[in-house]
Tab-separated table of C-alpha atoms and ligand atoms in Angstrom:
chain	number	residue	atom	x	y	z
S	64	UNK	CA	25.071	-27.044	-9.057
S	65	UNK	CA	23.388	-29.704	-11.148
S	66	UNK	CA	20.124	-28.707	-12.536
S	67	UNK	CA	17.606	-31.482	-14.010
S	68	UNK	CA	14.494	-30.661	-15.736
S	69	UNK	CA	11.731	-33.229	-16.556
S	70	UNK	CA	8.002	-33.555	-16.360
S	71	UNK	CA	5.911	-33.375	-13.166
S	72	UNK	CA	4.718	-36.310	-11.792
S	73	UNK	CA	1.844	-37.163	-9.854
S	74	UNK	CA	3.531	-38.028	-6.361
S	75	UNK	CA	4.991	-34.146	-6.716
S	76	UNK	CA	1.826	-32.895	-6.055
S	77	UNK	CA	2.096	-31.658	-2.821
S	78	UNK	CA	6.044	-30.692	-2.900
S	79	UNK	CA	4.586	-28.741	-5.966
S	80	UNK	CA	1.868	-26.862	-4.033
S	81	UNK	CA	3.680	-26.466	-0.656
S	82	UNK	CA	6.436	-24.576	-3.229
S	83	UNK	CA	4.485	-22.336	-4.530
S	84	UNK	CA	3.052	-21.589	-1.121
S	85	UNK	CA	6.373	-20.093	-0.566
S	86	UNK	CA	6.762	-18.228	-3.196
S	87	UNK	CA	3.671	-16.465	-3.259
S	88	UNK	CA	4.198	-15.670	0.212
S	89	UNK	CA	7.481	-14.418	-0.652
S	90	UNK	CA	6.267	-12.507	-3.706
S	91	UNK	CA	3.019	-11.227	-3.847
S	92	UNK	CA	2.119	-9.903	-0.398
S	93	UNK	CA	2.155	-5.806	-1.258
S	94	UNK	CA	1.473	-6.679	-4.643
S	95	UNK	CA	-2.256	-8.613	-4.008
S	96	UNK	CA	-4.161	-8.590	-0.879
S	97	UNK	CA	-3.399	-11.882	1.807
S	98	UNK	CA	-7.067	-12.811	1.171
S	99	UNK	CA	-6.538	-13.190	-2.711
S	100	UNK	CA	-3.057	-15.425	-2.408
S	101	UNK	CA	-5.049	-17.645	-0.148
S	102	UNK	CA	-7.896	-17.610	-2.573
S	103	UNK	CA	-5.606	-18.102	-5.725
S	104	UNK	CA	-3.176	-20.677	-4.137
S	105	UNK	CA	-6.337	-22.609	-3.260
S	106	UNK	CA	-7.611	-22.805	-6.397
S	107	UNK	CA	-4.579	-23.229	-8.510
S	108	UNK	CA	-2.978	-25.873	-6.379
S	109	UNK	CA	-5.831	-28.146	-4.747
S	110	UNK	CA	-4.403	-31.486	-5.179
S	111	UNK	CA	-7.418	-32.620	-7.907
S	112	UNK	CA	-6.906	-29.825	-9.692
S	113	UNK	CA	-3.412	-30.460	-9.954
S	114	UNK	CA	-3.631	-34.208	-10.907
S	115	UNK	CA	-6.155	-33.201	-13.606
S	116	UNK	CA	-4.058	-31.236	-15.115
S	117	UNK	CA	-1.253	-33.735	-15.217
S	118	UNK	CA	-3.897	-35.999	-16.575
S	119	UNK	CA	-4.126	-33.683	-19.521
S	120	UNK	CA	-1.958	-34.065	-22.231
S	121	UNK	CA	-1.659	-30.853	-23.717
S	122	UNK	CA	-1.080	-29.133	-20.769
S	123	UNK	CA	2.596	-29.670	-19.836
S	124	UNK	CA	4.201	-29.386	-16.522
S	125	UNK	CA	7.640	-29.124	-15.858
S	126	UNK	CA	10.180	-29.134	-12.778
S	127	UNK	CA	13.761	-28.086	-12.200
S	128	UNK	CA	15.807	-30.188	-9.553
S	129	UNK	CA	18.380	-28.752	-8.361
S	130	UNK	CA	20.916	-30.965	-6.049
S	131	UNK	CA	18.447	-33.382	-5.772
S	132	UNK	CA	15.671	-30.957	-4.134
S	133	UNK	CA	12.242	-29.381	-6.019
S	134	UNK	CA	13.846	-25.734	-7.066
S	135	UNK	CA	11.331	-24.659	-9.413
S	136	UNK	CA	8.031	-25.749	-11.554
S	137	UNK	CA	6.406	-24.320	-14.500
S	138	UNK	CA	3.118	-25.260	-16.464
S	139	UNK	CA	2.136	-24.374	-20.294
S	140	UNK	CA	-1.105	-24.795	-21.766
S	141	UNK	CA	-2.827	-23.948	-25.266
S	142	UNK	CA	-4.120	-20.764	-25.975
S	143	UNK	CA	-7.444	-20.722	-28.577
S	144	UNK	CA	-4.382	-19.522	-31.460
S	145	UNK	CA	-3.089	-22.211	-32.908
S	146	UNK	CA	0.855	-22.239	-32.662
S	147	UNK	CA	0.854	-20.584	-29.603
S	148	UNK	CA	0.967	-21.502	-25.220
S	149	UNK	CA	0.538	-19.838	-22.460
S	150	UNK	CA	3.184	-20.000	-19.578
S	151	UNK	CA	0.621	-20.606	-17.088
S	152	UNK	CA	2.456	-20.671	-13.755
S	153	UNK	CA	6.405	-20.202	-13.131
S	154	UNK	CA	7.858	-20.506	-9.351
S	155	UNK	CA	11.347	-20.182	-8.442
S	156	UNK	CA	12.110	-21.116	-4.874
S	157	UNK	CA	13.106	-17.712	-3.165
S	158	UNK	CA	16.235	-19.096	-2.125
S	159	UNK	CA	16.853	-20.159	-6.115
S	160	UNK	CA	16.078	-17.274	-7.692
S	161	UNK	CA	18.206	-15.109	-9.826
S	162	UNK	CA	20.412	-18.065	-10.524
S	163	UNK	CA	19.236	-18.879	-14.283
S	164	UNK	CA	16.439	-21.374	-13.290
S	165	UNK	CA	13.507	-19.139	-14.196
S	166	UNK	CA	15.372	-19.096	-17.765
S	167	UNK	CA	16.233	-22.590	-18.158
S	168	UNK	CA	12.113	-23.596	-17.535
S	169	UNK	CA	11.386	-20.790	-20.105
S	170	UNK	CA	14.343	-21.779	-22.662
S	171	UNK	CA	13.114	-25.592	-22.054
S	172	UNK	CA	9.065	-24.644	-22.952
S	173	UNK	CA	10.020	-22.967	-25.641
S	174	UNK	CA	12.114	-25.365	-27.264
S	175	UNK	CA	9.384	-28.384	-27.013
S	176	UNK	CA	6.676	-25.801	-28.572
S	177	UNK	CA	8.973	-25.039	-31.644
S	178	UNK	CA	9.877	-28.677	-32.186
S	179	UNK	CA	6.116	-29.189	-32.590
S	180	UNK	CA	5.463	-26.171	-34.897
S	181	UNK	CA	4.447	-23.844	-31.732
S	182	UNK	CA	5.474	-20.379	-32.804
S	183	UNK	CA	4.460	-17.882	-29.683
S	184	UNK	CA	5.034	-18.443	-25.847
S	185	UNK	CA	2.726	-15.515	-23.656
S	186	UNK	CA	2.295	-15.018	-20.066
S	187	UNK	CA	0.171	-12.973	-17.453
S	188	UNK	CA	2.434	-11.014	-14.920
S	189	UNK	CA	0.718	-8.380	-12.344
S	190	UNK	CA	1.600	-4.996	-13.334
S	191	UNK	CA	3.134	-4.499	-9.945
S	192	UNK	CA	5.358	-7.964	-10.143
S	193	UNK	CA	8.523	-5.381	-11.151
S	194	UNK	CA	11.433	-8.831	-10.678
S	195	UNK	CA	8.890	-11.128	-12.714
S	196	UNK	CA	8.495	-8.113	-15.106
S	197	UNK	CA	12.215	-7.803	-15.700
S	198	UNK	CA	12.811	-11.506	-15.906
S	199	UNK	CA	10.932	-11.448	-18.298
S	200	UNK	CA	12.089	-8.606	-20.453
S	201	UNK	CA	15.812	-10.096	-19.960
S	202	UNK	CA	14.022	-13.252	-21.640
S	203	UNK	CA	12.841	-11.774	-24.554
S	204	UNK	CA	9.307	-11.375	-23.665
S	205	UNK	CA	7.477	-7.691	-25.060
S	206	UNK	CA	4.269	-6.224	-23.953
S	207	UNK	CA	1.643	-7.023	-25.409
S	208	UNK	CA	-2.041	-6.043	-23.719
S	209	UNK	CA	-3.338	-4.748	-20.469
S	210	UNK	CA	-6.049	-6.865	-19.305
S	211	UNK	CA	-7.993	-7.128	-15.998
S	212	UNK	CA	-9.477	-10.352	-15.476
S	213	UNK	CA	-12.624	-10.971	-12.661
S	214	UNK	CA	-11.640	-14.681	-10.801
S	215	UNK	CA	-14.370	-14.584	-8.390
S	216	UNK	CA	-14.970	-13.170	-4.716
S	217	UNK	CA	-14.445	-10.185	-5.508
S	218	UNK	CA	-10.786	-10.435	-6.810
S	219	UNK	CA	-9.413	-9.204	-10.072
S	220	UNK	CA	-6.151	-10.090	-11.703
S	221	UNK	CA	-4.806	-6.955	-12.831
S	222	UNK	CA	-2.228	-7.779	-15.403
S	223	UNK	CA	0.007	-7.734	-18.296
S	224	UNK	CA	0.333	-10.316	-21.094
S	225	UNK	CA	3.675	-10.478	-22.519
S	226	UNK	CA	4.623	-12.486	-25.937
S	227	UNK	CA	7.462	-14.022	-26.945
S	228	UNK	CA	8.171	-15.101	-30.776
S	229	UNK	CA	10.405	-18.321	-30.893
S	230	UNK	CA	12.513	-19.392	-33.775
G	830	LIG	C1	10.200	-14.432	-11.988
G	830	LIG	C2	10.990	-15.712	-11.796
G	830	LIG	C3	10.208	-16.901	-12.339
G	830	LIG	C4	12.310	-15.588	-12.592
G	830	LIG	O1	13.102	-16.730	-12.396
G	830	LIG	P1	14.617	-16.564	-11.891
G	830	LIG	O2	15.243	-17.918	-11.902
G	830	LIG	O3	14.646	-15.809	-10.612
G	830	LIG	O4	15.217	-15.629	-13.043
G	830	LIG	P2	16.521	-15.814	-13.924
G	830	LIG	O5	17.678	-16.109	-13.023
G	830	LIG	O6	16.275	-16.717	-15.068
G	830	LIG	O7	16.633	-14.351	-14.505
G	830	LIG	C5	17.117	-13.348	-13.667
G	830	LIG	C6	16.442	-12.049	-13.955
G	830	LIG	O8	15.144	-12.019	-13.359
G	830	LIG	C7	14.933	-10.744	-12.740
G	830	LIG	N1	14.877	-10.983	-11.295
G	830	LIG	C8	14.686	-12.176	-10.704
G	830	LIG	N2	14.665	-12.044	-9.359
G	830	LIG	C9	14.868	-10.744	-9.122
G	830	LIG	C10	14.962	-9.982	-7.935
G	830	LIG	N3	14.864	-10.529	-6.717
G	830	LIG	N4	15.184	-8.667	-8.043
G	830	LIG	C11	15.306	-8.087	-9.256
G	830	LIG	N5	15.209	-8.769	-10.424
G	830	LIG	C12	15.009	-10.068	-10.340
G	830	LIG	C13	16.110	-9.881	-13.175
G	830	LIG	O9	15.776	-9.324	-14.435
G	830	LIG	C14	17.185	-10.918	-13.346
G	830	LIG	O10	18.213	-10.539	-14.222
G	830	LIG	P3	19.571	-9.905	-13.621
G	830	LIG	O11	19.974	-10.801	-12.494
G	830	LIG	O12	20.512	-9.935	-14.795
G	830	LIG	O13	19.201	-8.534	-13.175
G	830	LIG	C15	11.344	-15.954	-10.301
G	830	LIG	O14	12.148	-14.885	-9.846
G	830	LIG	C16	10.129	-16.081	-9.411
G	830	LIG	O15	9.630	-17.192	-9.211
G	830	LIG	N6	9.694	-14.961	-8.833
G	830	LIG	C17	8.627	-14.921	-7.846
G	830	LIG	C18	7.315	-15.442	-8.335
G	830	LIG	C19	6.836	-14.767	-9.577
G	830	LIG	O16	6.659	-13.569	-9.633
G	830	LIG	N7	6.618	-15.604	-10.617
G	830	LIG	C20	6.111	-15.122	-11.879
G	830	LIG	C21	4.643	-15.035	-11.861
G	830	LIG	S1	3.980	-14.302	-13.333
């Protein structure tokens, strides 16, 4: 299995969003309510919105190939403390998962923020995501905060943040 990670580009766009379509679908139903994925998926992964963010250099987007074929994507962005990101968003294809790819996008982040001075990596997981919660225990991520954040219509995110120091 040859695994290739490098930056998102803008004609992955829609291979990006129709992936995470997937794995939300996969994921999350049980967890958050149809009418929220559909809300959040819409939001997240309009095809401006996505292209911004590529746009925007200090928000970083990353993919993992694997055999040729999108696998799994990530995105990182700056929190307001300096030295630290926020892993904003990271998919493994359903059919991928388990297989280290989660970890290699999270060992790959993490070694571009330390080689610019970054010093913390943190994340949002529902409380009720129990595989994303032990993925990311088994990477070295530790609670940090409860938090419940309003996104509109009615919807809440209902979360965890979880830190990890690098170095
Ligand atoms: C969470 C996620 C990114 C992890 O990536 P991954 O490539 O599957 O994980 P890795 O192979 O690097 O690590 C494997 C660990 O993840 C956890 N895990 C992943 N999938 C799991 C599953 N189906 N059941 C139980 N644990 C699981 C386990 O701790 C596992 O370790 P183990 O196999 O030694 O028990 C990926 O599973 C995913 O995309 N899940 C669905 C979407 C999601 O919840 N994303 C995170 C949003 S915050």
């Amino acid at each position: 299995m040859i695994v290739e990670i490098s930056p998102v580009a803008t004609t992955d766009v829609d291979a990006v969003a129709a992936l995470a379509r997937v794995v939300w679908q996969d994921a999350y139903p049980g967890i958050i309510t149809q009418a929220q994925i559909d809300f959040m998926l819409e939001q997240r992964y309009n095809a401006p919105r996505l292209l911004q963010e590529l746009a925007t250099p200090d928000i970083w987007w990353d993919k993992a190939m694997l055999d040729g074929q999108l696998a799994a994507f990530a995105s990182t962005l700056p929190t307001a403390t300096p030295g630290e990101m926020k892993l904003d968003k990271i998919y493994v294809d359903p059919a991928r998962q388990r297989h280290g790819l989660g970890g290699r996008l999270i060992a790959h982040v993490s070694a571009r923020l330390l080689a610019r001075g970054g010093h913390t990596l943190i994340l949002a997981v529902n409380k009720r995501n129990e595989r994303a919660l032990a993925a990311y225990r088994k990477h070295g991520f530790t609670l940090r905060e409860a938090v419940r954040v309003d996104i509109g219509n009615d919807f809440v995110m209902d979360d965890f943040i979880m830190e990890k120091s690098l170095g």
